């Protein structure tokens, strides 16, 4: 008996304890054998023998329950120790996704301008006439409004046709000097090889109240930016027109496919048009209540950059979600 008590409290595992339990309490266990002795015991002693045995059985049972509880807890602790889950470990790398080529291109553009000390601004995609047109020197009935085919909402609002309204919002909220870019989606009624109804632009705006901003400043930063994006290319500025800049220019790079010799992509001109820019028109400053300031602005289409950088022949492919295209950008 004493030996069995010791076995109960010394059991090192649930399995060991189970063996001891069967040895003690089982049908042919030690206790059963003791109780079997009852029948050979003289009647006068039966009662005290049975009482003593039951007391002993009770004690052993309590001892057993205690050991069981202790070993169950130990089992849980062991499991917790041996099955540590390191949530910081990498999972199945094969299924890792990737940035969409448009977003990857956008990030590269943003990185350049952040390094040049620009900050990033955001604006609503559902705009009103004032921010998208009026304040940008595009009064009602101005013929230049036809340059952009607009999606109008029922309540008179519209889907912004460019990121230029963020220029207006920023100037209305902040004081000069201003040095921002505004990346984001824009919308136009257009659908062909080089146009989709939704695409992305990055707008840039620099405004100074001290010292004049010149076209040379604009030319320098855009040339440097385009060489950062496309490598060793030639950059040329062509006179153009935007209602919100004067003078305005369109910027070309020498064709990255034929290096200027002329090919199908550059329509045999040797040049690829990549952005629009100019010196901010005084009427724009008037619309936001700015006085004695000067500034430059530029705007570019991110998909056009992505197409050129990755030689994607049809802009619409970027939005079809075809994995055969997307998997090439893992
Ligand atoms: N907003 C013009 C466009 O969408 C681009 C642009 C921005 C041109 C700023 C000049 C200055 O085409």
Coordinates of N, CA and C and ligand atoms in Angstrom, one line a residue, residues 136 147-148 161-165 167 186 188 199 201-204 242 244-245 248-249 275-278 296-300, ligand 1:
X136 N -9.1 76.9 -62.3 CA -7.9 76.6 -63.1 C -7.9 77.4 -64.4
X147 N -11.1 69.7 -74.2 CA -9.9 68.9 -74.3 C -10.1 67.7 -73.4
X148 N -11.0 67.7 -72.4 CA -11.1 66.6 -71.5 C -12.6 66.2 -71.5
X161 N -11.1 65.2 -63.9 CA -10.5 64.8 -65.2 C -9.0 64.9 -65.2
X162 N -8.4 65.5 -64.1 CA -7.0 65.6 -63.9 C -6.7 65.8 -62.4
X163 N -5.4 65.8 -62.0 CA -5.1 66.0 -60.6 C -4.9 67.5 -60.3
X164 N -5.1 68.3 -61.3 CA -4.8 69.7 -61.0 C -5.8 70.4 -60.0
X165 N -7.0 69.9 -59.8 CA -7.8 70.5 -58.7 C -7.1 70.4 -57.3
X167 N -4.1 71.1 -56.8 CA -3.3 72.4 -56.7 C -4.2 73.5 -56.0
X186 N -7.7 59.6 -62.1 CA -8.5 60.6 -62.8 C -9.3 59.9 -63.8
X188 N -11.7 60.1 -67.6 CA -12.1 60.7 -68.8 C -12.8 59.7 -69.7
X199 N -7.4 56.5 -65.2 CA -6.0 56.3 -65.2 C -5.4 57.1 -64.1
X201 N -2.6 60.1 -62.6 CA -1.6 61.2 -62.8 C -0.8 61.5 -61.6
X202 N 0.3 62.1 -61.8 CA 1.0 62.8 -60.7 C 1.1 64.2 -61.1
X203 N 0.6 65.1 -60.2 CA 0.6 66.5 -60.4 C 1.8 67.1 -59.6
X204 N 2.4 68.2 -60.0 CA 3.4 68.8 -59.2 C 3.1 70.3 -59.2
X242 N -1.9 75.1 -71.9 CA -2.8 74.7 -70.9 C -3.4 76.0 -70.3
X244 N -4.2 76.7 -67.4 CA -3.7 77.1 -66.0 C -2.2 77.4 -66.0
X245 N -1.5 77.3 -67.1 CA -0.1 77.7 -67.1 C 0.2 78.6 -68.3
X248 N 3.3 77.5 -71.4 CA 3.1 76.1 -71.2 C 4.0 75.3 -72.1
X249 N 4.3 74.1 -71.7 CA 5.2 73.2 -72.6 C 4.8 71.8 -72.4
X275 N 5.1 64.4 -70.6 CA 4.3 65.3 -69.6 C 4.0 66.7 -70.1
X276 N 3.2 67.3 -69.3 CA 2.8 68.7 -69.6 C 3.2 69.6 -68.4
X277 N 3.5 70.8 -68.7 CA 4.0 71.7 -67.6 C 3.9 73.2 -68.0
X278 N 4.2 74.0 -67.0 CA 4.3 75.4 -67.3 C 4.4 76.3 -66.1
X296 N 5.5 77.1 -60.6 CA 5.4 76.2 -61.8 C 4.6 75.0 -61.4
X297 N 4.1 74.4 -62.5 CA 3.3 73.2 -62.3 C 3.5 72.2 -63.4
X298 N 3.3 70.9 -63.1 CA 3.4 69.9 -64.1 C 2.5 68.8 -63.8
X299 N 2.2 68.0 -64.9 CA 1.3 66.8 -64.7 C 1.7 65.7 -65.7
X300 N 1.6 64.5 -65.2 CA 2.0 63.3 -66.0 C 1.1 62.2 -65.8
Ligands
LIG1 N1 -3.6 68.8 -66.0 C1 -3.0 68.6 -67.2 C2 -3.6 67.4 -67.9 O1 -4.3 66.7 -67.3 C3 -1.5 68.4 -67.0 C4 -0.8 69.6 -66.5 C5 -0.7 69.8 -65.2 C6 -0.2 70.5 -67.4 C7 0.0 70.9 -64.7 C8 0.4 71.6 -66.9 C9 0.5 71.8 -65.6 O2 -3.3 67.2 -69.1

